[in-house]
PDB file of C-alpha atoms in Angstrom:
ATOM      1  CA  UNK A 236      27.323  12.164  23.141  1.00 45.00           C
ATOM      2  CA  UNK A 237      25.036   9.282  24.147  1.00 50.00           C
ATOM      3  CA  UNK A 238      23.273   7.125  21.682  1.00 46.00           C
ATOM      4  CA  UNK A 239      20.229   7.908  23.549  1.00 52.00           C
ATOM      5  CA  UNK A 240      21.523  12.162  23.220  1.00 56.00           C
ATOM      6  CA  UNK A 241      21.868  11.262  19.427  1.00 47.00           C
ATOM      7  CA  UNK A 242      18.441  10.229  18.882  1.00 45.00           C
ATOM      8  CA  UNK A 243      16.542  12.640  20.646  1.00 53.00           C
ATOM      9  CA  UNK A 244      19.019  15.856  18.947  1.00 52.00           C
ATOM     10  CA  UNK A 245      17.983  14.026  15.379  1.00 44.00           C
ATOM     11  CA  UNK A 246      14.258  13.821  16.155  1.00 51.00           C
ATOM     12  CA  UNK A 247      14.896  17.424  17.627  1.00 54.00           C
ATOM     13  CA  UNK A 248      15.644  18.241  14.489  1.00 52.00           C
ATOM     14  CA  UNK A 249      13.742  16.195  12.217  1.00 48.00           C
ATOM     15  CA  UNK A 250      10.530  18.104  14.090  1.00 52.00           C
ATOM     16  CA  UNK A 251      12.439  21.718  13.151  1.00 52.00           C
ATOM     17  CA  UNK A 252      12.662  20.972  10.062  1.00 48.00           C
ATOM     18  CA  UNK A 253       8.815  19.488   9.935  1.00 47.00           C
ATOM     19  CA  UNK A 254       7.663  22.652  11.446  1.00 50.00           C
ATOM     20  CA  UNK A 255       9.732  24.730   9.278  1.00 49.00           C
ATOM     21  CA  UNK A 256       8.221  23.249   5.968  1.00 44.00           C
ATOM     22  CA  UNK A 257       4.699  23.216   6.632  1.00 44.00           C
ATOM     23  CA  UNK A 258       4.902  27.229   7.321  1.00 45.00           C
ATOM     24  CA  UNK A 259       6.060  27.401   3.889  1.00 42.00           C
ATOM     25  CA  UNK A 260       3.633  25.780   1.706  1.00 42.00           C
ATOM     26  CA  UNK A 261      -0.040  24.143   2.292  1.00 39.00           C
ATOM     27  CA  UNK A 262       0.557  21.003   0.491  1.00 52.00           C
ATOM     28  CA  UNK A 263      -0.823  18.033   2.880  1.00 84.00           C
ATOM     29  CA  UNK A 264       2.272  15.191   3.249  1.00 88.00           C
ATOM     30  CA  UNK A 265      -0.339  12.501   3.510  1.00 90.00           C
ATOM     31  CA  UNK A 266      -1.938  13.127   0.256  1.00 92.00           C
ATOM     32  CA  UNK A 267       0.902  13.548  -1.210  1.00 93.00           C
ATOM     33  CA  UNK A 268       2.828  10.783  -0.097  1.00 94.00           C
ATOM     34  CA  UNK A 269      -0.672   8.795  -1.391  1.00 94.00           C
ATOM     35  CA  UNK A 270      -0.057  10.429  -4.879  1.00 95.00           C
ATOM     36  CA  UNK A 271       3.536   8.854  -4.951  1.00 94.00           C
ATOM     37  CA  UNK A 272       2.571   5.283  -4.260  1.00 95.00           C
ATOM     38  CA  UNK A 273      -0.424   5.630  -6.106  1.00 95.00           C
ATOM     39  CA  UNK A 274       0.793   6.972  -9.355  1.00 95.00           C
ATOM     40  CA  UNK A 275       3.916   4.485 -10.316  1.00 94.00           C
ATOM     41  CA  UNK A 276       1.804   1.348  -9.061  1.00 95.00           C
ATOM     42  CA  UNK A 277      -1.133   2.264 -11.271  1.00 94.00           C
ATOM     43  CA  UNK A 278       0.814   2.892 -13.541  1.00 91.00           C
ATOM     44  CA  UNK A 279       2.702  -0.069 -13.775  1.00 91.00           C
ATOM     45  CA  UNK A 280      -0.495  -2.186 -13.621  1.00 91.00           C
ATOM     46  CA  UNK A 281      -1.880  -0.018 -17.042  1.00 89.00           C
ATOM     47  CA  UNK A 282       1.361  -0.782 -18.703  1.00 87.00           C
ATOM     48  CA  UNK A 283       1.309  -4.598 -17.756  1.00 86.00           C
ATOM     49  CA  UNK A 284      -2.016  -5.064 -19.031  1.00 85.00           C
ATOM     50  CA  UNK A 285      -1.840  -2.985 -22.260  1.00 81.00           C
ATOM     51  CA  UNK A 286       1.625  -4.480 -23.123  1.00 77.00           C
ATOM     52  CA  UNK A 287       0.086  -8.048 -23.177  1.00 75.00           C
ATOM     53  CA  UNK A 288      -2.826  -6.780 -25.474  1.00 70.00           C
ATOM     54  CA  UNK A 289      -1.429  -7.125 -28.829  1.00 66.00           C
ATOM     55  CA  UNK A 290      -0.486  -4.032 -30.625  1.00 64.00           C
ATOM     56  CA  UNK A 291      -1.657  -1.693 -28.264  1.00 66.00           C
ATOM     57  CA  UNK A 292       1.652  -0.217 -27.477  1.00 71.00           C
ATOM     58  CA  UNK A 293       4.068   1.487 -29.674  1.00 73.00           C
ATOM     59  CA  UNK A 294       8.189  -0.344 -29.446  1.00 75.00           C
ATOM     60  CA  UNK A 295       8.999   3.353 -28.332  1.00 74.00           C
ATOM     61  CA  UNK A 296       6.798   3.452 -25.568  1.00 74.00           C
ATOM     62  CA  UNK A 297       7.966  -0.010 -24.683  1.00 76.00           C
ATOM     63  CA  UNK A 298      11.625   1.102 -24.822  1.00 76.00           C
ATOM     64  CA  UNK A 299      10.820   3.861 -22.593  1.00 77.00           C
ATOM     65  CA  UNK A 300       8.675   1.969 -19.971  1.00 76.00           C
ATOM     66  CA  UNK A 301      11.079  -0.995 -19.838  1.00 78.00           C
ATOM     67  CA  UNK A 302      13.928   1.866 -18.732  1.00 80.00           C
ATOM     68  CA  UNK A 303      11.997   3.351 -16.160  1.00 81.00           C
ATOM     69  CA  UNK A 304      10.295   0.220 -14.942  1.00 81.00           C
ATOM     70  CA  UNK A 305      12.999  -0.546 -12.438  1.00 80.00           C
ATOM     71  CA  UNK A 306      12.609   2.608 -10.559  1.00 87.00           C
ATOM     72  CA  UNK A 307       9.672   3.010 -10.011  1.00 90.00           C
ATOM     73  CA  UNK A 308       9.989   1.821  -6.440  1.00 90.00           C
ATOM     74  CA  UNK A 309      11.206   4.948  -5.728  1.00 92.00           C
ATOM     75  CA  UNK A 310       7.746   6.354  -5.833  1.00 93.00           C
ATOM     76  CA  UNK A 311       6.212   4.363  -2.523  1.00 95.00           C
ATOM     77  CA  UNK A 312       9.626   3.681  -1.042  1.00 94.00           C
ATOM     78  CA  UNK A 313       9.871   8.123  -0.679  1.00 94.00           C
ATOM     79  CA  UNK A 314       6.168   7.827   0.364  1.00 95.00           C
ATOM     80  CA  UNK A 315       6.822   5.610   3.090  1.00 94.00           C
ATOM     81  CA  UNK A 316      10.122   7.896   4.189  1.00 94.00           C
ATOM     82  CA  UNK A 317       7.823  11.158   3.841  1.00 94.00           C
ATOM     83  CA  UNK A 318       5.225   9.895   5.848  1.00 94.00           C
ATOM     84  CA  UNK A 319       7.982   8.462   8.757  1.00 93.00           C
ATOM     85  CA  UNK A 320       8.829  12.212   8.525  1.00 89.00           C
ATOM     86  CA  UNK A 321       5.384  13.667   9.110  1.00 87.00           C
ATOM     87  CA  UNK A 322       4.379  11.416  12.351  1.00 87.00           C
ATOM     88  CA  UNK A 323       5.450  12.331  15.590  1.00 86.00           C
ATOM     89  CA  UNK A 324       4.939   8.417  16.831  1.00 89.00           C
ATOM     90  CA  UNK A 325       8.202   7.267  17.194  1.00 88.00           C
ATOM     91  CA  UNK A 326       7.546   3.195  16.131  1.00 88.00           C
ATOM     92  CA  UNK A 327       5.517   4.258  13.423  1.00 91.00           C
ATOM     93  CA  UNK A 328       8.758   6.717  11.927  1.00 92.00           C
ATOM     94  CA  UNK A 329      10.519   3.504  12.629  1.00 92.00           C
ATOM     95  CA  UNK A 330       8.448   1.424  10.663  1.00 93.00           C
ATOM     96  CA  UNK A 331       7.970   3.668   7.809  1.00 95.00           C
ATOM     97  CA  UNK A 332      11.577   4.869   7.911  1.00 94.00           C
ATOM     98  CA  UNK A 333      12.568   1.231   7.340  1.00 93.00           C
ATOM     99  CA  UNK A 334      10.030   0.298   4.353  1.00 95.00           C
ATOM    100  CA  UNK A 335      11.056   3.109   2.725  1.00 93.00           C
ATOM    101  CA  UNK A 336      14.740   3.113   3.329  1.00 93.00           C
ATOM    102  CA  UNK A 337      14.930  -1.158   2.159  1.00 92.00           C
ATOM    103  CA  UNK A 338      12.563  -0.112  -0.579  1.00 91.00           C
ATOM    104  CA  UNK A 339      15.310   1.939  -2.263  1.00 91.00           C
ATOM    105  CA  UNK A 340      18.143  -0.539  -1.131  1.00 89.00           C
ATOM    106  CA  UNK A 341      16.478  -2.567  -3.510  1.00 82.00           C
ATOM    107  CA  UNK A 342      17.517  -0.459  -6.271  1.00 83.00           C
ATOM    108  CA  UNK A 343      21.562  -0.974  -5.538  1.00 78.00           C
ATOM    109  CA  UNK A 344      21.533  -4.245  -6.672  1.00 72.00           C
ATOM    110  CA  UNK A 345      19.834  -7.472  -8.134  1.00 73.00           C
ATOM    111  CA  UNK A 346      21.294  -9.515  -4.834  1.00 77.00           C
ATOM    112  CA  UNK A 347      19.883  -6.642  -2.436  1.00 85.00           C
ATOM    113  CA  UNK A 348      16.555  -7.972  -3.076  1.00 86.00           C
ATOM    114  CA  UNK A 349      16.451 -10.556  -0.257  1.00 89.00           C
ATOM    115  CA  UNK A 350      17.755  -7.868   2.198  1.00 91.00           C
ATOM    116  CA  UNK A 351      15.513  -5.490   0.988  1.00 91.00           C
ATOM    117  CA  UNK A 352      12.537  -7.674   0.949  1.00 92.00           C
ATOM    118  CA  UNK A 353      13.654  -8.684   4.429  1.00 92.00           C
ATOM    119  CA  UNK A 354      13.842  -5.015   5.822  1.00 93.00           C
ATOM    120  CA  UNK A 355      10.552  -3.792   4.104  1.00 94.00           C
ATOM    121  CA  UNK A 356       8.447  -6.685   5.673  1.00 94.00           C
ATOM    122  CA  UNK A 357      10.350  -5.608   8.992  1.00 94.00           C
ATOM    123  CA  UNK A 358       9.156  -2.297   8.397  1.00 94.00           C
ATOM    124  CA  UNK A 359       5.900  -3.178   7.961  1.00 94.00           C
ATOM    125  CA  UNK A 360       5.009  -5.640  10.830  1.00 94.00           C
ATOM    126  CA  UNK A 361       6.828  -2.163  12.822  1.00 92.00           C
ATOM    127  CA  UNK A 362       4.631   0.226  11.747  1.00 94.00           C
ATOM    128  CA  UNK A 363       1.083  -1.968  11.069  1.00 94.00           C
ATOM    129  CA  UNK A 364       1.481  -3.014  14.843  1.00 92.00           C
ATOM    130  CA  UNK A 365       2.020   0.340  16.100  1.00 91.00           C
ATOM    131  CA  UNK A 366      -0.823   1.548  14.587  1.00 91.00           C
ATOM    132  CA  UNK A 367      -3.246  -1.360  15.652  1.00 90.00           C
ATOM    133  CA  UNK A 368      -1.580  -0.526  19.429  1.00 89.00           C
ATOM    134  CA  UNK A 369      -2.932   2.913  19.076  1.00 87.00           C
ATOM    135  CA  UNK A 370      -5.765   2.266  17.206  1.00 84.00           C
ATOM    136  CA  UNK A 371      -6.719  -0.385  20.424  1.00 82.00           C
ATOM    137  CA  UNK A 372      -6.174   1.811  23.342  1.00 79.00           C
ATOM    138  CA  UNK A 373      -7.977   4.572  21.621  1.00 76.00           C
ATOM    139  CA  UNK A 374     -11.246   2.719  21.505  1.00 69.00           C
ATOM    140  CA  UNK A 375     -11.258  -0.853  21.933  1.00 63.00           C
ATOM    141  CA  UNK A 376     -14.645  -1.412  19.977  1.00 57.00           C
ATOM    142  CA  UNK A 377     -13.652   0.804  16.874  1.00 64.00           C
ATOM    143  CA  UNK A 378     -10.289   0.037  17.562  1.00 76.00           C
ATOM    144  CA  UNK A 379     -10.230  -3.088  16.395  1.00 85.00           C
ATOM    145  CA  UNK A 380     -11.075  -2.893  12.864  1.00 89.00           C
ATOM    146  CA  UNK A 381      -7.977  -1.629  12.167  1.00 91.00           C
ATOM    147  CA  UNK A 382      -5.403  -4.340  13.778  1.00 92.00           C
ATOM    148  CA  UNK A 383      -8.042  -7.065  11.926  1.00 93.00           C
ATOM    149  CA  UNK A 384      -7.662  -5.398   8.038  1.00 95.00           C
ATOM    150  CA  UNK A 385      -3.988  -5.097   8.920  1.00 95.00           C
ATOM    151  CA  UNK A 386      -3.326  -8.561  10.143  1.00 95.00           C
ATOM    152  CA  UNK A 387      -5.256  -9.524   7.011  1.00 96.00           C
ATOM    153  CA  UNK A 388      -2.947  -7.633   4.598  1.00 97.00           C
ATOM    154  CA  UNK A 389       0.541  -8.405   6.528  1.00 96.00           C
ATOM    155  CA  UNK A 390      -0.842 -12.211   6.024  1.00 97.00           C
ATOM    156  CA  UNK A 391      -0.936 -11.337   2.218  1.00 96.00           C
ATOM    157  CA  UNK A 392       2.534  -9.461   2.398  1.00 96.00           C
ATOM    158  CA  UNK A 393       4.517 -12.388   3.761  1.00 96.00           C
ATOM    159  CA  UNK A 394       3.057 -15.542   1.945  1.00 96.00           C
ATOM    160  CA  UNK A 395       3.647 -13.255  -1.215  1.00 96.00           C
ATOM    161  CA  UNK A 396       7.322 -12.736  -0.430  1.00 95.00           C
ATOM    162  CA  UNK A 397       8.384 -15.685   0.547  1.00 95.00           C
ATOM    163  CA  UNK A 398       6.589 -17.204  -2.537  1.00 95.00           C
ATOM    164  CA  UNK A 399       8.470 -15.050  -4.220  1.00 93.00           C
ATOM    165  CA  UNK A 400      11.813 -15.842  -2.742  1.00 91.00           C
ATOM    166  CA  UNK A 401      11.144 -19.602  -3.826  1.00 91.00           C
ATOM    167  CA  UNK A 402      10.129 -20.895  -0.403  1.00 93.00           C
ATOM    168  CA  UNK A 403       7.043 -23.087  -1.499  1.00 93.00           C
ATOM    169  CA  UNK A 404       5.449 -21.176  -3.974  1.00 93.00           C
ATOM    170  CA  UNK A 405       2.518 -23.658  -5.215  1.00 92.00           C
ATOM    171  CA  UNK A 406       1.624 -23.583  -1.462  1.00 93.00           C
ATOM    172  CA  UNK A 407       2.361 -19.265  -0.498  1.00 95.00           C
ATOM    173  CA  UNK A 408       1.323 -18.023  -4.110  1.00 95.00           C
ATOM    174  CA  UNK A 409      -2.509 -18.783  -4.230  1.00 95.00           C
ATOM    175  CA  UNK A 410      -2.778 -17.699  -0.421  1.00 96.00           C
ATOM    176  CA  UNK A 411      -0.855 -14.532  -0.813  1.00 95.00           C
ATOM    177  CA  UNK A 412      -3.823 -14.148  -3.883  1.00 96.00           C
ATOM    178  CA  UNK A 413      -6.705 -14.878  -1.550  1.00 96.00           C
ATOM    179  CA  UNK A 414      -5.987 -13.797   1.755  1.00 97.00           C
ATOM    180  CA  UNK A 415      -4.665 -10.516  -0.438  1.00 97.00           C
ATOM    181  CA  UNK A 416      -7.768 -10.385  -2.355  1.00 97.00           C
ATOM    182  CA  UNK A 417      -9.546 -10.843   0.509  1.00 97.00           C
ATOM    183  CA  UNK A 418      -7.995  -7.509   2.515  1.00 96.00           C
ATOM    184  CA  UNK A 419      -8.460  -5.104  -0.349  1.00 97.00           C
ATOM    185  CA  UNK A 420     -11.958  -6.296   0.222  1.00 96.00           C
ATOM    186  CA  UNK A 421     -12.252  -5.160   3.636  1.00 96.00           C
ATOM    187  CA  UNK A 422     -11.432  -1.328   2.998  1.00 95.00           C
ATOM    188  CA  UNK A 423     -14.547  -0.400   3.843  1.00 95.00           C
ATOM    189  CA  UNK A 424     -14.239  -1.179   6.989  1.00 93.00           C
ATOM    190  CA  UNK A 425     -10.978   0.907   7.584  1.00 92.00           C
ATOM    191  CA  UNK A 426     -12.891   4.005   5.896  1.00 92.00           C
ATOM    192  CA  UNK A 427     -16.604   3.649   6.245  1.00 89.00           C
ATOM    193  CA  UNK A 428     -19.291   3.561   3.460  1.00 89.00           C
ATOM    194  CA  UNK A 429     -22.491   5.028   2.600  1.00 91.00           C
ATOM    195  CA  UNK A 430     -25.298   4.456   0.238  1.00 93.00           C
ATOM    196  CA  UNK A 431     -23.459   5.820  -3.279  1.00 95.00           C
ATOM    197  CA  UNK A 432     -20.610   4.373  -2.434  1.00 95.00           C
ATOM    198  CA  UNK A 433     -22.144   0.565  -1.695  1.00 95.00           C
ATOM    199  CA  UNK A 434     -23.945   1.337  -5.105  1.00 96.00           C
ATOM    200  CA  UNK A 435     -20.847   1.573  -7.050  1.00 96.00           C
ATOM    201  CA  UNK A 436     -19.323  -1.218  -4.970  1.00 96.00           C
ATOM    202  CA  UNK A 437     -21.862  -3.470  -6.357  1.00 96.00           C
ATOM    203  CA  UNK A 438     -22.032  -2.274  -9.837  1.00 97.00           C
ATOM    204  CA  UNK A 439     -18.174  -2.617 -10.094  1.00 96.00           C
ATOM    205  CA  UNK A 440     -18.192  -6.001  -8.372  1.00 96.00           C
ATOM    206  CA  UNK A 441     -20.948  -7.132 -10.714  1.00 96.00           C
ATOM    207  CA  UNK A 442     -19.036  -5.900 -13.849  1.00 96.00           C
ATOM    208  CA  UNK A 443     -16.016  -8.077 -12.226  1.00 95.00           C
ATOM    209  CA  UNK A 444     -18.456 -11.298 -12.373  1.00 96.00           C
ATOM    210  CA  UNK A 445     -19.992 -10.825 -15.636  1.00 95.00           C
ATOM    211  CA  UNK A 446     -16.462 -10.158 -17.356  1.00 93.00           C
ATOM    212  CA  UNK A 447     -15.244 -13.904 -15.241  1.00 92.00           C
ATOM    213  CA  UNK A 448     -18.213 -15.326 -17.191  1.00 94.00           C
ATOM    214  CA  UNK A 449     -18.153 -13.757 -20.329  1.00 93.00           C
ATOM    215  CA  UNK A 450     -14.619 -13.736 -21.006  1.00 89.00           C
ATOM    216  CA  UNK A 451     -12.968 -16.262 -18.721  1.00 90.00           C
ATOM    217  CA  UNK A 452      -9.740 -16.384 -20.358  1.00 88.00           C
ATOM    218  CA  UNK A 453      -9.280 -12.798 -21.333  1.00 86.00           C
ATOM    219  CA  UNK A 454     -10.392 -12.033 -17.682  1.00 88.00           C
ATOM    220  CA  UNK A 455      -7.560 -14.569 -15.824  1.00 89.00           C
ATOM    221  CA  UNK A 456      -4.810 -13.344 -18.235  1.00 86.00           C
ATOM    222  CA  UNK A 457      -5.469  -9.511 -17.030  1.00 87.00           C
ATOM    223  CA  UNK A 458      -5.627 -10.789 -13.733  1.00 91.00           C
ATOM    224  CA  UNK A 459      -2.426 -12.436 -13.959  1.00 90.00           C
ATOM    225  CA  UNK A 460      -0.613 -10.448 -15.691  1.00 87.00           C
ATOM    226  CA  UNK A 461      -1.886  -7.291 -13.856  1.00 86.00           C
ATOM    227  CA  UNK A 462      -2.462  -8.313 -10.578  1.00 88.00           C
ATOM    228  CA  UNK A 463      -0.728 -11.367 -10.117  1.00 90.00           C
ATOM    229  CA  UNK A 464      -3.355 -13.384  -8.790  1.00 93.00           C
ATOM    230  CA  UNK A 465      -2.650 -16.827  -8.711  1.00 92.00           C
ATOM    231  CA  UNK A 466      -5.109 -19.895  -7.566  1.00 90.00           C
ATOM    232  CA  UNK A 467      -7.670 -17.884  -6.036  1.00 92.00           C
ATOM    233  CA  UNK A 468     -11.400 -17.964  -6.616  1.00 94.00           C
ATOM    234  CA  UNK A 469     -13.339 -15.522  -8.587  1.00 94.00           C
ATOM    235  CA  UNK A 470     -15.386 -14.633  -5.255  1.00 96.00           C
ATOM    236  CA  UNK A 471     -13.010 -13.621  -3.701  1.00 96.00           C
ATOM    237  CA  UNK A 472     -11.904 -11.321  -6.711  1.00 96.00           C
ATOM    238  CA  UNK A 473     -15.266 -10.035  -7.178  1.00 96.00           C
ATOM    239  CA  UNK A 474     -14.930  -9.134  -3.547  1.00 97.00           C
ATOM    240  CA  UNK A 475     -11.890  -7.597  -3.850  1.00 97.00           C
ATOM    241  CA  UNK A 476     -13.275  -5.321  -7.134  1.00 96.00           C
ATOM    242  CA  UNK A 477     -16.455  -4.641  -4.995  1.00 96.00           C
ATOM    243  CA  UNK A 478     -14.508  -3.574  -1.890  1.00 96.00           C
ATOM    244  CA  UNK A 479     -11.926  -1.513  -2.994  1.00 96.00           C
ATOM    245  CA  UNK A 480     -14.167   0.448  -5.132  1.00 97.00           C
ATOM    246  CA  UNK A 481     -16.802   1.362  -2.271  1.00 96.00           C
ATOM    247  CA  UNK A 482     -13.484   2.697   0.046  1.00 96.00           C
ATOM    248  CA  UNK A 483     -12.603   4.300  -2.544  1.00 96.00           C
ATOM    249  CA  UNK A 484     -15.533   6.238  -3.320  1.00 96.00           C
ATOM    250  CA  UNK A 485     -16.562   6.527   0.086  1.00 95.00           C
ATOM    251  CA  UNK A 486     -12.618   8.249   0.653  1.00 95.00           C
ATOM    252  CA  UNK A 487     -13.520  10.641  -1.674  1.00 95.00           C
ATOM    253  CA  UNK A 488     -17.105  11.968  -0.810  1.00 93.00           C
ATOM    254  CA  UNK A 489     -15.706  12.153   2.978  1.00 91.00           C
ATOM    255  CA  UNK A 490     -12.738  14.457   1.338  1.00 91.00           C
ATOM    256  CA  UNK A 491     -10.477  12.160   2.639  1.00 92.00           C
ATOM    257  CA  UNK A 492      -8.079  12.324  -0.045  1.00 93.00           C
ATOM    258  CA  UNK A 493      -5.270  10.290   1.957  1.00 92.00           C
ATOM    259  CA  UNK A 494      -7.179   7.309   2.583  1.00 94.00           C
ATOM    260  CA  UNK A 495      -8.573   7.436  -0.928  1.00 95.00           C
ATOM    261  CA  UNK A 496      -5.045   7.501  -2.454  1.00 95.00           C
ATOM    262  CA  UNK A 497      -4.629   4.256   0.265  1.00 95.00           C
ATOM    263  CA  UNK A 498      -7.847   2.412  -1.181  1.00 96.00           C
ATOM    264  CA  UNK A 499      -6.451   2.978  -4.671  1.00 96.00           C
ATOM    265  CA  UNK A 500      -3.356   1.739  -3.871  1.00 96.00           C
ATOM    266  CA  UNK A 501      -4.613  -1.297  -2.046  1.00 96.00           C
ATOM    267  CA  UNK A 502      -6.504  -1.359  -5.953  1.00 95.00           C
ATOM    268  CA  UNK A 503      -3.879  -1.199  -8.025  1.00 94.00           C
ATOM    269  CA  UNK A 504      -1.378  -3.292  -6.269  1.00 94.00           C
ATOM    270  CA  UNK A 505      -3.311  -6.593  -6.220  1.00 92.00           C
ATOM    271  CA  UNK A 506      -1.203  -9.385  -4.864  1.00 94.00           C
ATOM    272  CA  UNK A 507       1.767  -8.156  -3.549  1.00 94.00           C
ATOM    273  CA  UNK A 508       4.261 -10.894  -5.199  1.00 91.00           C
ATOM    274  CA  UNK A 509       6.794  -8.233  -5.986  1.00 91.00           C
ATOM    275  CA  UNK A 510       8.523  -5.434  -3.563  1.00 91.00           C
ATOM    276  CA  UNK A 511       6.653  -2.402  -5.413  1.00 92.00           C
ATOM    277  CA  UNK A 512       3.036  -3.833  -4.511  1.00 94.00           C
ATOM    278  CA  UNK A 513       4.710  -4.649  -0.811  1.00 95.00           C
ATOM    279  CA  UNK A 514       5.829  -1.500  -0.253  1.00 94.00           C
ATOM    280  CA  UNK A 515       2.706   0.289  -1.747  1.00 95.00           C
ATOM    281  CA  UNK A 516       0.697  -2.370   0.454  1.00 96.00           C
ATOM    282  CA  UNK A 517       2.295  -1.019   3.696  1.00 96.00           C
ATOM    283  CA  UNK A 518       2.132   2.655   2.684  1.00 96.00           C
ATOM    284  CA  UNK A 519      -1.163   2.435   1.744  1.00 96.00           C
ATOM    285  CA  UNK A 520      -2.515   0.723   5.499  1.00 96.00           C
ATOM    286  CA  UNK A 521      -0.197   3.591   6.990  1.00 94.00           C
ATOM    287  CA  UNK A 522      -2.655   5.874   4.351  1.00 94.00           C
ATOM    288  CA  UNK A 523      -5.557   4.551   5.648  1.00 94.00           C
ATOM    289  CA  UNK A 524      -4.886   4.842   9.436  1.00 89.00           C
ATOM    290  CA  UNK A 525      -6.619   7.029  11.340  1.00 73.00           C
ATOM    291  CA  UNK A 526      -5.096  10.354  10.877  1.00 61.00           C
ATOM    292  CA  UNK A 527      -7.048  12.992  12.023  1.00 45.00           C
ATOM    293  CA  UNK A 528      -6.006  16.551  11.033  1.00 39.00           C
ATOM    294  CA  UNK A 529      -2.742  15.862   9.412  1.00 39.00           C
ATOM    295  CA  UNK A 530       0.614  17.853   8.921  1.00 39.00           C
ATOM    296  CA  UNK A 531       1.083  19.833   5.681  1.00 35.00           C
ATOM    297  CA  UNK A 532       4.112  20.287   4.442  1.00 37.00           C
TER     298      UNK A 532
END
């Protein structure tokens, strides 16, 4: 059998069993693929702050976090390989397929974290410029809001990562913050907005800037510590805060629980220095994509 016979009998069947499963139960795969990025990269940003608050965690709870902690990549990285399951685009199953696949190579090994890394950002660039393609030809005024936010964010991805991998950090660190900072900013313009959900844009990006002012230190240690912001102005943060709240709100009064679950991610993930905010980065602008209808699985 051709390699060419191959791939089409496995997407054959891939489809089958697609088709199969969403006869059998009405749980949406994009919202649920959202709720397993979402959950371990919120999570880990809760346990990252409270653990650097003194006393505010238990040694048990400690113990138990610091034995999960390591896996919870699995969370996104089977996101990413549900959601390359659910689309019938074949680069975007590519994409997907490969950020979630590398995501949980990264769990063999403390040495597969370089060809993990490698593969994920791979995966990305795949499946972000597939979905810009399509978002383009489908209306090139609209259209382009999405290859912009996503250019934006895959900017933030890479300077992050190769930060991280040692290549010129004290140059890639603070722009992976701000150019990072600066995306999560622009979900509104991937989702839309509307009056209540500018509102609580504002009010949260106003509670950003007085806690900056108030409590300068206290307010750079969280964002360290939780969102690994490095070198990057407190505009752009208040931005960020202010941004990411008003997609998120303006996700949920639209219903849109997919792209919500995308905004929060985009939230909790901050800077994506590390492969679980990468991956969650890249299943979250796959989240936020235009999707209309949706498979259920």
């Amino acid at each position: 059998m051709s390699s060419r016979r191959a791939t089409e009998a496995t997407n054959e069947r891939l489809d089958a069993t697609i088709a199969s499963l969403s006869n059998r139960s009405p749980i949406a795969i994009r919202p649920l693929a959202g709720v397993l990025a979402l959950v371990p990269i919120l999570g880990t940003l809760l346990y990252r702050i409270g653990n650097n608050v003194p006393g505010s965690l238990s040694a048990s709870v400690t113990e138990l976090v610091t034995v999960v902690l390591p896996f919870v990549a699995v969370g996104p990285a089977f996101a990413g390989l549900l959601l390359a399951a659910a689309t019938d685009r074949p680069g975007e199953r590519v994409g997907l397929a490969f950020v979630g696949g590398f995501g949980l190579i990264a769990l063999a090994a403390r040495g597969a974290w370089y060809p993990a890394a490698a593969g994920v950002v791979f995966g990305g660039l795949f499946v972000t410029g597939s979905i810009a393609v399509r978002s383009w030809r489908s209306d090139r005024l609209e259209g382009v809001r999405y290859p912009v936010v996503a250019a934006v964010l895959v900017v933030a991805v890479v300077a992050s990562i190769v930060a991280t991998a040692g290549i010129s950090p004290a140059t890639f660190r603070p722009l992976g913050s701000s150019v990072a900072l600066f995306g999560i900013g622009l979900t509104p313009v991937l989702v839309g907005t509307d009056r209540l959900s500018l509102a609580a844009g504002v009010v949260a990006g106003a509670l950003a800037l007085n806690a900056a002012i108030t409590l300068p230190f206290v307010t750079g240690a969280v964002l360290l510590v939780g969102g690994g912001v490095v070198g990057a102005p407190i505009a752009l943060v208040v931005f960020a805060v202010g941004g990411g709240v008003a997609g998120l709100i303006a996700a949920l009064r639209r219903g849109q629980f997919d792209r919500a679950c995308g905004a929060g991610v985009l939230l909790a993930a901050g800077v994506p220095a590390v492969l679980l905010q990468a991956l969650g980065v890249f299943v979250a602008l796959a989240l936020l994509a235009d999707e209309p209808g949706g498979d259920a699985l």
